């Protein structure tokens, strides 16, 4: 099956991560909005696939409460 990760536990690796936005950024700080946008997420339900490099992991951990992350096998 798929490994679903939540919270600030994501470490850099060579895995492919599927990032799904599950909550809106309305009412969030500007840096959260910018982080979602730079991940390529514009509205809840959007998905992107990213390699789990250090930059992406940092972004994921910043907006962990707005997204769901699954490892693509």
mmCIF file of N, CA and C in Angstrom:
data_model
loop_
_atom_site.group_PDB
_atom_site.id
_atom_site.type_symbol
_atom_site.label_atom_id
_atom_site.label_comp_id
_atom_site.label_asym_id
_atom_site.label_seq_id
_atom_site.Cartn_x
_atom_site.Cartn_y
_atom_site.Cartn_z
ATOM 1 N N UNK A 1 0.820 -1.202 0.000
ATOM 2 C CA UNK A 1 0.000 0.000 0.000
ATOM 3 C C UNK A 1 0.853 1.250 0.000
ATOM 4 N N UNK A 2 0.188 2.359 0.255
ATOM 5 C CA UNK A 2 0.886 3.637 0.256
ATOM 6 C C UNK A 2 1.196 4.038 1.684
ATOM 7 N N UNK A 3 2.331 4.671 1.835
ATOM 8 C CA UNK A 3 2.734 5.174 3.144
ATOM 9 C C UNK A 3 2.268 6.626 3.237
ATOM 10 N N UNK A 4 1.365 6.917 4.159
ATOM 11 C CA UNK A 4 0.880 8.281 4.335
ATOM 12 C C UNK A 4 1.610 8.911 5.511
ATOM 13 N N UNK A 5 2.167 10.088 5.280
ATOM 14 C CA UNK A 5 2.954 10.746 6.321
ATOM 15 C C UNK A 5 2.281 12.053 6.690
ATOM 16 N N UNK A 6 2.228 12.333 7.977
ATOM 17 C CA UNK A 6 1.686 13.602 8.434
ATOM 18 C C UNK A 6 2.638 14.192 9.457
ATOM 19 N N UNK A 7 2.512 15.468 9.680
ATOM 20 C CA UNK A 7 3.346 16.119 10.683
ATOM 21 C C UNK A 7 4.745 16.382 10.186
ATOM 22 N N UNK A 8 5.612 16.772 11.099
ATOM 23 C CA UNK A 8 6.949 17.246 10.739
ATOM 24 C C UNK A 8 7.967 16.112 10.822
ATOM 25 N N UNK A 9 7.674 14.982 10.186
ATOM 26 C CA UNK A 9 8.579 13.840 10.302
ATOM 27 C C UNK A 9 9.271 13.524 8.996
ATOM 28 N N UNK A 10 9.140 14.411 8.007
ATOM 29 C CA UNK A 10 9.640 14.065 6.683
ATOM 30 C C UNK A 10 11.114 14.447 6.566
ATOM 31 N N UNK A 11 11.923 13.474 6.221
ATOM 32 C CA UNK A 11 13.365 13.674 6.103
ATOM 33 C C UNK A 11 13.759 13.607 4.627
ATOM 34 N N UNK A 12 14.793 14.348 4.243
ATOM 35 C CA UNK A 12 15.239 14.305 2.838
ATOM 36 C C UNK A 12 15.659 12.901 2.421
ATOM 37 N N UNK A 13 15.276 12.519 1.207
ATOM 38 C CA UNK A 13 15.654 11.223 0.642
ATOM 39 C C UNK A 13 15.457 11.319 -0.865
ATOM 40 N N UNK A 14 15.552 10.184 -1.554
ATOM 41 C CA UNK A 14 15.333 10.180 -3.004
ATOM 42 C C UNK A 14 13.919 9.730 -3.365
ATOM 43 N N UNK A 15 13.053 9.627 -2.354
ATOM 44 C CA UNK A 15 11.689 9.164 -2.605
ATOM 45 C C UNK A 15 10.901 10.214 -3.385
ATOM 46 N N UNK A 16 9.908 9.740 -4.128
ATOM 47 C CA UNK A 16 8.955 10.632 -4.783
ATOM 48 C C UNK A 16 7.774 10.806 -3.841
ATOM 49 N N UNK A 17 7.434 12.050 -3.545
ATOM 50 C CA UNK A 17 6.329 12.321 -2.639
ATOM 51 C C UNK A 17 5.176 12.945 -3.403
ATOM 52 N N UNK A 18 3.979 12.427 -3.171
ATOM 53 C CA UNK A 18 2.778 13.042 -3.727
ATOM 54 C C UNK A 18 2.169 13.919 -2.634
ATOM 55 N N UNK A 19 2.102 15.221 -2.923
ATOM 56 C CA UNK A 19 1.644 16.190 -1.937
ATOM 57 C C UNK A 19 0.257 16.659 -2.348
ATOM 58 N N UNK A 20 -0.708 16.514 -1.453
ATOM 59 C CA UNK A 20 -2.089 16.923 -1.711
ATOM 60 C C UNK A 20 -2.454 18.035 -0.737
ATOM 61 N N UNK A 21 -2.969 19.146 -1.265
ATOM 62 C CA UNK A 21 -3.448 20.195 -0.380
ATOM 63 C C UNK A 21 -4.819 19.796 0.132
ATOM 64 N N UNK A 22 -4.993 19.781 1.464
ATOM 65 C CA UNK A 22 -6.267 19.338 2.033
ATOM 66 C C UNK A 22 -7.011 20.480 2.712
ATOM 67 N N UNK A 23 -6.340 21.597 2.999
ATOM 68 C CA UNK A 23 -7.011 22.734 3.618
ATOM 69 C C UNK A 23 -6.657 23.999 2.863
ATOM 70 N N UNK A 24 -7.560 24.973 2.934
ATOM 71 C CA UNK A 24 -7.331 26.251 2.269
ATOM 72 C C UNK A 24 -6.316 27.073 3.068
ATOM 73 N N UNK A 25 -5.652 27.993 2.376
ATOM 74 C CA UNK A 25 -4.703 28.865 3.075
ATOM 75 C C UNK A 25 -5.351 30.160 3.558
ATOM 76 N N UNK A 26 -6.677 30.283 3.446
ATOM 77 C CA UNK A 26 -7.347 31.480 3.943
ATOM 78 C C UNK A 26 -7.110 31.595 5.450
ATOM 79 N N UNK A 27 -6.671 32.754 5.875
ATOM 80 C CA UNK A 27 -6.405 32.974 7.296
ATOM 81 C C UNK A 27 -5.020 32.560 7.725
ATOM 82 N N UNK A 28 -4.241 31.991 6.813
ATOM 83 C CA UNK A 28 -2.867 31.607 7.150
ATOM 84 C C UNK A 28 -1.938 32.804 6.934
ATOM 85 N N UNK A 29 -0.742 32.723 7.537
ATOM 86 C CA UNK A 29 0.240 33.775 7.341
ATOM 87 C C UNK A 29 0.724 33.787 5.888
ATOM 88 N N UNK A 30 1.262 34.927 5.480
ATOM 89 C CA UNK A 30 1.692 35.081 4.090
ATOM 90 C C UNK A 30 2.764 34.047 3.721
ATOM 91 N N UNK A 31 3.651 33.714 4.654
ATOM 92 C CA UNK A 31 4.713 32.765 4.292
ATOM 93 C C UNK A 31 4.151 31.372 4.017
ATOM 94 N N UNK A 32 3.031 31.029 4.665
ATOM 95 C CA UNK A 32 2.384 29.739 4.380
ATOM 96 C C UNK A 32 1.809 29.745 2.968
ATOM 97 N N UNK A 33 1.158 30.863 2.597
ATOM 98 C CA UNK A 33 0.598 30.992 1.253
ATOM 99 C C UNK A 33 1.704 30.881 0.211
ATOM 100 N N UNK A 34 2.817 31.574 0.455
ATOM 101 C CA UNK A 34 3.931 31.551 -0.502
ATOM 102 C C UNK A 34 4.511 30.152 -0.616
ATOM 103 N N UNK A 35 4.592 29.440 0.504
ATOM 104 C CA UNK A 35 5.148 28.089 0.486
ATOM 105 C C UNK A 35 4.272 27.150 -0.330
ATOM 106 N N UNK A 36 2.950 27.237 -0.136
ATOM 107 C CA UNK A 36 2.042 26.401 -0.923
ATOM 108 C C UNK A 36 2.180 26.711 -2.408
ATOM 109 N N UNK A 37 2.237 27.999 -2.730
ATOM 110 C CA UNK A 37 2.333 28.393 -4.134
ATOM 111 C C UNK A 37 3.637 27.881 -4.755
ATOM 112 N N UNK A 38 4.730 27.937 -4.003
ATOM 113 C CA UNK A 38 5.999 27.486 -4.574
ATOM 114 C C UNK A 38 6.069 25.966 -4.677
ATOM 115 N N UNK A 39 5.246 25.257 -3.907
ATOM 116 C CA UNK A 39 5.116 23.811 -4.102
ATOM 117 C C UNK A 39 4.274 23.508 -5.335
ATOM 118 N N UNK A 40 3.526 24.492 -5.812
ATOM 119 C CA UNK A 40 2.675 24.293 -6.984
ATOM 120 C C UNK A 40 1.225 24.016 -6.630
ATOM 121 N N UNK A 41 0.835 24.321 -5.391
ATOM 122 C CA UNK A 41 -0.528 24.061 -4.935
ATOM 123 C C UNK A 41 -1.309 25.373 -4.889
ATOM 124 N N UNK A 42 -2.483 25.362 -5.518
ATOM 125 C CA UNK A 42 -3.279 26.592 -5.561
ATOM 126 C C UNK A 42 -4.581 26.488 -4.800
ATOM 127 N N UNK A 43 -5.158 25.279 -4.699
ATOM 128 C CA UNK A 43 -6.434 25.145 -3.995
ATOM 129 C C UNK A 43 -6.532 23.732 -3.422
ATOM 130 N N UNK A 44 -7.388 23.553 -2.401
ATOM 131 C CA UNK A 44 -7.546 22.220 -1.818
ATOM 132 C C UNK A 44 -7.933 21.197 -2.877
ATOM 133 N N UNK A 45 -7.335 20.024 -2.807
ATOM 134 C CA UNK A 45 -7.582 18.971 -3.785
ATOM 135 C C UNK A 45 -6.484 18.874 -4.833
ATOM 136 N N UNK A 46 -5.688 19.950 -4.989
ATOM 137 C CA UNK A 46 -4.577 19.899 -5.935
ATOM 138 C C UNK A 46 -3.504 18.935 -5.451
ATOM 139 N N UNK A 47 -2.850 18.265 -6.411
ATOM 140 C CA UNK A 47 -1.762 17.333 -6.086
ATOM 141 C C UNK A 47 -0.534 17.680 -6.912
ATOM 142 N N UNK A 48 0.641 17.503 -6.308
ATOM 143 C CA UNK A 48 1.896 17.602 -7.045
ATOM 144 C C UNK A 48 2.778 16.437 -6.602
ATOM 145 N N UNK A 49 3.691 16.036 -7.463
ATOM 146 C CA UNK A 49 4.667 15.002 -7.100
ATOM 147 C C UNK A 49 6.039 15.665 -7.099
ATOM 148 N N UNK A 50 6.740 15.535 -5.987
ATOM 149 C CA UNK A 50 8.039 16.149 -5.830
ATOM 150 C C UNK A 50 9.028 15.121 -5.288
ATOM 151 N N UNK A 51 10.300 15.287 -5.636
ATOM 152 C CA UNK A 51 11.362 14.493 -5.004
ATOM 153 C C UNK A 51 11.619 15.060 -3.612
ATOM 154 N N UNK A 52 11.861 14.171 -2.663
ATOM 155 C CA UNK A 52 11.992 14.593 -1.262
ATOM 156 C C UNK A 52 13.388 15.136 -0.979
ATOM 157 N N UNK A 53 13.776 16.214 -1.691
ATOM 158 C CA UNK A 53 15.071 16.824 -1.376
ATOM 159 C C UNK A 53 14.920 17.746 -0.162
ATOM 160 N N UNK A 54 16.025 18.322 0.270
ATOM 161 C CA UNK A 54 16.012 19.112 1.506
ATOM 162 C C UNK A 54 15.065 20.301 1.403
ATOM 163 N N UNK A 55 15.044 20.959 0.237
ATOM 164 C CA UNK A 55 14.190 22.135 0.052
ATOM 165 C C UNK A 55 12.721 21.743 0.167
ATOM 166 N N UNK A 56 12.339 20.684 -0.557
ATOM 167 C CA UNK A 56 10.944 20.241 -0.536
ATOM 168 C C UNK A 56 10.530 19.811 0.868
ATOM 169 N N UNK A 57 11.401 19.099 1.565
ATOM 170 C CA UNK A 57 11.075 18.662 2.931
ATOM 171 C C UNK A 57 10.858 19.857 3.846
ATOM 172 N N UNK A 58 11.675 20.883 3.688
ATOM 173 C CA UNK A 58 11.499 22.086 4.495
ATOM 174 C C UNK A 58 10.156 22.738 4.231
ATOM 175 N N UNK A 59 9.772 22.802 2.940
ATOM 176 C CA UNK A 59 8.475 23.384 2.581
ATOM 177 C C UNK A 59 7.332 22.557 3.157
ATOM 178 N N UNK A 60 7.448 21.224 3.023
ATOM 179 C CA UNK A 60 6.411 20.325 3.536
ATOM 180 C C UNK A 60 6.239 20.522 5.037
ATOM 181 N N UNK A 61 7.353 20.633 5.747
ATOM 182 C CA UNK A 61 7.274 20.776 7.197
ATOM 183 C C UNK A 61 6.689 22.129 7.596
ATOM 184 N N UNK A 62 6.893 23.142 6.752
ATOM 185 C CA UNK A 62 6.327 24.465 7.040
ATOM 186 C C UNK A 62 4.803 24.445 6.967
ATOM 187 N N UNK A 63 4.258 23.758 5.964
ATOM 188 C CA UNK A 63 2.797 23.786 5.759
ATOM 189 C C UNK A 63 2.178 22.416 6.034
ATOM 190 N N UNK A 64 2.776 21.667 6.963
ATOM 191 C CA UNK A 64 2.344 20.290 7.225
ATOM 192 C C UNK A 64 0.872 20.205 7.609
ATOM 193 N N UNK A 65 0.330 21.243 8.247
ATOM 194 C CA UNK A 65 -1.060 21.201 8.708
ATOM 195 C C UNK A 65 -2.053 21.452 7.574
ATOM 196 N N UNK A 66 -1.565 21.832 6.387
ATOM 197 C CA UNK A 66 -2.457 22.126 5.258
ATOM 198 C C UNK A 66 -2.405 21.053 4.176
ATOM 199 N N UNK A 67 -1.468 20.120 4.291
ATOM 200 C CA UNK A 67 -1.253 19.158 3.215
ATOM 201 C C UNK A 67 -1.241 17.736 3.749
ATOM 202 N N UNK A 68 -1.355 16.790 2.816
ATOM 203 C CA UNK A 68 -1.182 15.374 3.110
ATOM 204 C C UNK A 68 -0.121 14.872 2.156
ATOM 205 N N UNK A 69 0.796 14.070 2.653
ATOM 206 C CA UNK A 69 1.920 13.596 1.862
ATOM 207 C C UNK A 69 1.889 12.077 1.793
ATOM 208 N N UNK A 70 1.992 11.546 0.563
ATOM 209 C CA UNK A 70 2.087 10.100 0.381
ATOM 210 C C UNK A 70 3.333 9.809 -0.418
ATOM 211 N N UNK A 71 3.984 8.715 -0.083
ATOM 212 C CA UNK A 71 5.149 8.282 -0.856
ATOM 213 C C UNK A 71 4.668 7.489 -2.070
ATOM 214 N N UNK A 72 5.139 7.881 -3.247
ATOM 215 C CA UNK A 72 4.765 7.188 -4.466
ATOM 216 C C UNK A 72 5.726 6.022 -4.642
ATOM 217 N N UNK A 73 5.172 4.814 -4.673
ATOM 218 C CA UNK A 73 6.047 3.628 -4.787
ATOM 219 C C UNK A 73 6.442 3.411 -6.237
#
